[in-house]
Amino acid sequence: MQFALTALIGMAAGYWLDQHRYLPSPIGVLGGLFTGAVAGMYLLVRSLK
């Protein structure tokens, strides 16, 4: 759940950056999704310890 949530937040952040033209179109969204997924995995692994 936390994994999906952080991935969505990352994708939303990437989309927002794309709307304001800080990053080129698919890179912002995909980069945000990837970063959110990595952050979610990190938080998940940390919470399981």
JSON list of C-alpha atoms in Angstrom, two decimals:
[
{"chain": "A", "resi": 1, "resn": "MET", "atom": "CA", "xyz": [0.00, 0.00, 0.00]},
{"chain": "A", "resi": 2, "resn": "GLN", "atom": "CA", "xyz": [2.74, 2.42, 1.00]},
{"chain": "A", "resi": 3, "resn": "PHE", "atom": "CA", "xyz": [4.68, 1.39, -2.10]},
{"chain": "A", "resi": 4, "resn": "ALA", "atom": "CA", "xyz": [1.76, 2.27, -4.40]},
{"chain": "A", "resi": 5, "resn": "LEU", "atom": "CA", "xyz": [1.09, 5.51, -2.54]},
{"chain": "A", "resi": 6, "resn": "THR", "atom": "CA", "xyz": [4.66, 6.80, -2.86]},
{"chain": "A", "resi": 7, "resn": "ALA", "atom": "CA", "xyz": [4.73, 5.76, -6.52]},
{"chain": "A", "resi": 8, "resn": "LEU", "atom": "CA", "xyz": [1.55, 7.77, -7.14]},
{"chain": "A", "resi": 9, "resn": "ILE", "atom": "CA", "xyz": [2.93, 10.77, -5.25]},
{"chain": "A", "resi": 10, "resn": "GLY", "atom": "CA", "xyz": [6.13, 10.59, -7.30]},
{"chain": "A", "resi": 11, "resn": "MET", "atom": "CA", "xyz": [4.15, 10.36, -10.54]},
{"chain": "A", "resi": 12, "resn": "ALA", "atom": "CA", "xyz": [2.00, 13.34, -9.50]},
{"chain": "A", "resi": 13, "resn": "ALA", "atom": "CA", "xyz": [5.14, 15.34, -8.70]},
{"chain": "A", "resi": 14, "resn": "GLY", "atom": "CA", "xyz": [6.60, 14.42, -12.09]},
{"chain": "A", "resi": 15, "resn": "TYR", "atom": "CA", "xyz": [3.36, 15.42, -13.80]},
{"chain": "A", "resi": 16, "resn": "TRP", "atom": "CA", "xyz": [3.33, 18.75, -11.94]},
{"chain": "A", "resi": 17, "resn": "LEU", "atom": "CA", "xyz": [6.93, 19.44, -12.96]},
{"chain": "A", "resi": 18, "resn": "ASP", "atom": "CA", "xyz": [5.98, 18.57, -16.55]},
{"chain": "A", "resi": 19, "resn": "GLN", "atom": "CA", "xyz": [3.06, 21.01, -16.48]},
{"chain": "A", "resi": 20, "resn": "HIS", "atom": "CA", "xyz": [5.40, 23.79, -15.44]},
{"chain": "A", "resi": 21, "resn": "ARG", "atom": "CA", "xyz": [7.93, 22.79, -18.10]},
{"chain": "A", "resi": 22, "resn": "TYR", "atom": "CA", "xyz": [10.77, 22.04, -15.71]},
{"chain": "A", "resi": 23, "resn": "LEU", "atom": "CA", "xyz": [11.21, 18.63, -17.33]},
{"chain": "A", "resi": 24, "resn": "PRO", "atom": "CA", "xyz": [10.35, 17.30, -20.80]},
{"chain": "A", "resi": 25, "resn": "SER", "atom": "CA", "xyz": [7.08, 15.43, -21.02]},
{"chain": "A", "resi": 26, "resn": "PRO", "atom": "CA", "xyz": [7.41, 11.68, -20.39]},
{"chain": "A", "resi": 27, "resn": "ILE", "atom": "CA", "xyz": [10.65, 12.00, -18.43]},
{"chain": "A", "resi": 28, "resn": "GLY", "atom": "CA", "xyz": [9.06, 13.94, -15.57]},
{"chain": "A", "resi": 29, "resn": "VAL", "atom": "CA", "xyz": [6.19, 11.51, -15.10]},
{"chain": "A", "resi": 30, "resn": "LEU", "atom": "CA", "xyz": [8.23, 8.33, -15.55]},
{"chain": "A", "resi": 31, "resn": "GLY", "atom": "CA", "xyz": [11.08, 9.66, -13.44]},
{"chain": "A", "resi": 32, "resn": "GLY", "atom": "CA", "xyz": [8.65, 10.61, -10.71]},
{"chain": "A", "resi": 33, "resn": "LEU", "atom": "CA", "xyz": [7.01, 7.19, -10.86]},
{"chain": "A", "resi": 34, "resn": "PHE", "atom": "CA", "xyz": [10.40, 5.46, -10.66]},
{"chain": "A", "resi": 35, "resn": "THR", "atom": "CA", "xyz": [11.58, 7.66, -7.80]},
{"chain": "A", "resi": 36, "resn": "GLY", "atom": "CA", "xyz": [8.32, 7.15, -5.92]},
{"chain": "A", "resi": 37, "resn": "ALA", "atom": "CA", "xyz": [8.55, 3.39, -6.42]},
{"chain": "A", "resi": 38, "resn": "VAL", "atom": "CA", "xyz": [12.13, 3.34, -5.11]},
{"chain": "A", "resi": 39, "resn": "ALA", "atom": "CA", "xyz": [11.15, 5.47, -2.11]},
{"chain": "A", "resi": 40, "resn": "GLY", "atom": "CA", "xyz": [8.20, 3.16, -1.43]},
{"chain": "A", "resi": 41, "resn": "MET", "atom": "CA", "xyz": [10.44, 0.08, -1.56]},
{"chain": "A", "resi": 42, "resn": "TYR", "atom": "CA", "xyz": [12.90, 1.75, 0.81]},
{"chain": "A", "resi": 43, "resn": "LEU", "atom": "CA", "xyz": [10.15, 2.66, 3.29]},
{"chain": "A", "resi": 44, "resn": "LEU", "atom": "CA", "xyz": [8.64, -0.82, 3.01]},
{"chain": "A", "resi": 45, "resn": "VAL", "atom": "CA", "xyz": [11.98, -2.54, 3.70]},
{"chain": "A", "resi": 46, "resn": "ARG", "atom": "CA", "xyz": [12.67, -0.18, 6.59]},
{"chain": "A", "resi": 47, "resn": "SER", "atom": "CA", "xyz": [9.28, -0.80, 8.18]},
{"chain": "A", "resi": 48, "resn": "LEU", "atom": "CA", "xyz": [9.71, -4.60, 7.95]},
{"chain": "A", "resi": 49, "resn": "LYS", "atom": "CA", "xyz": [12.98, -4.60, 9.91]}
]
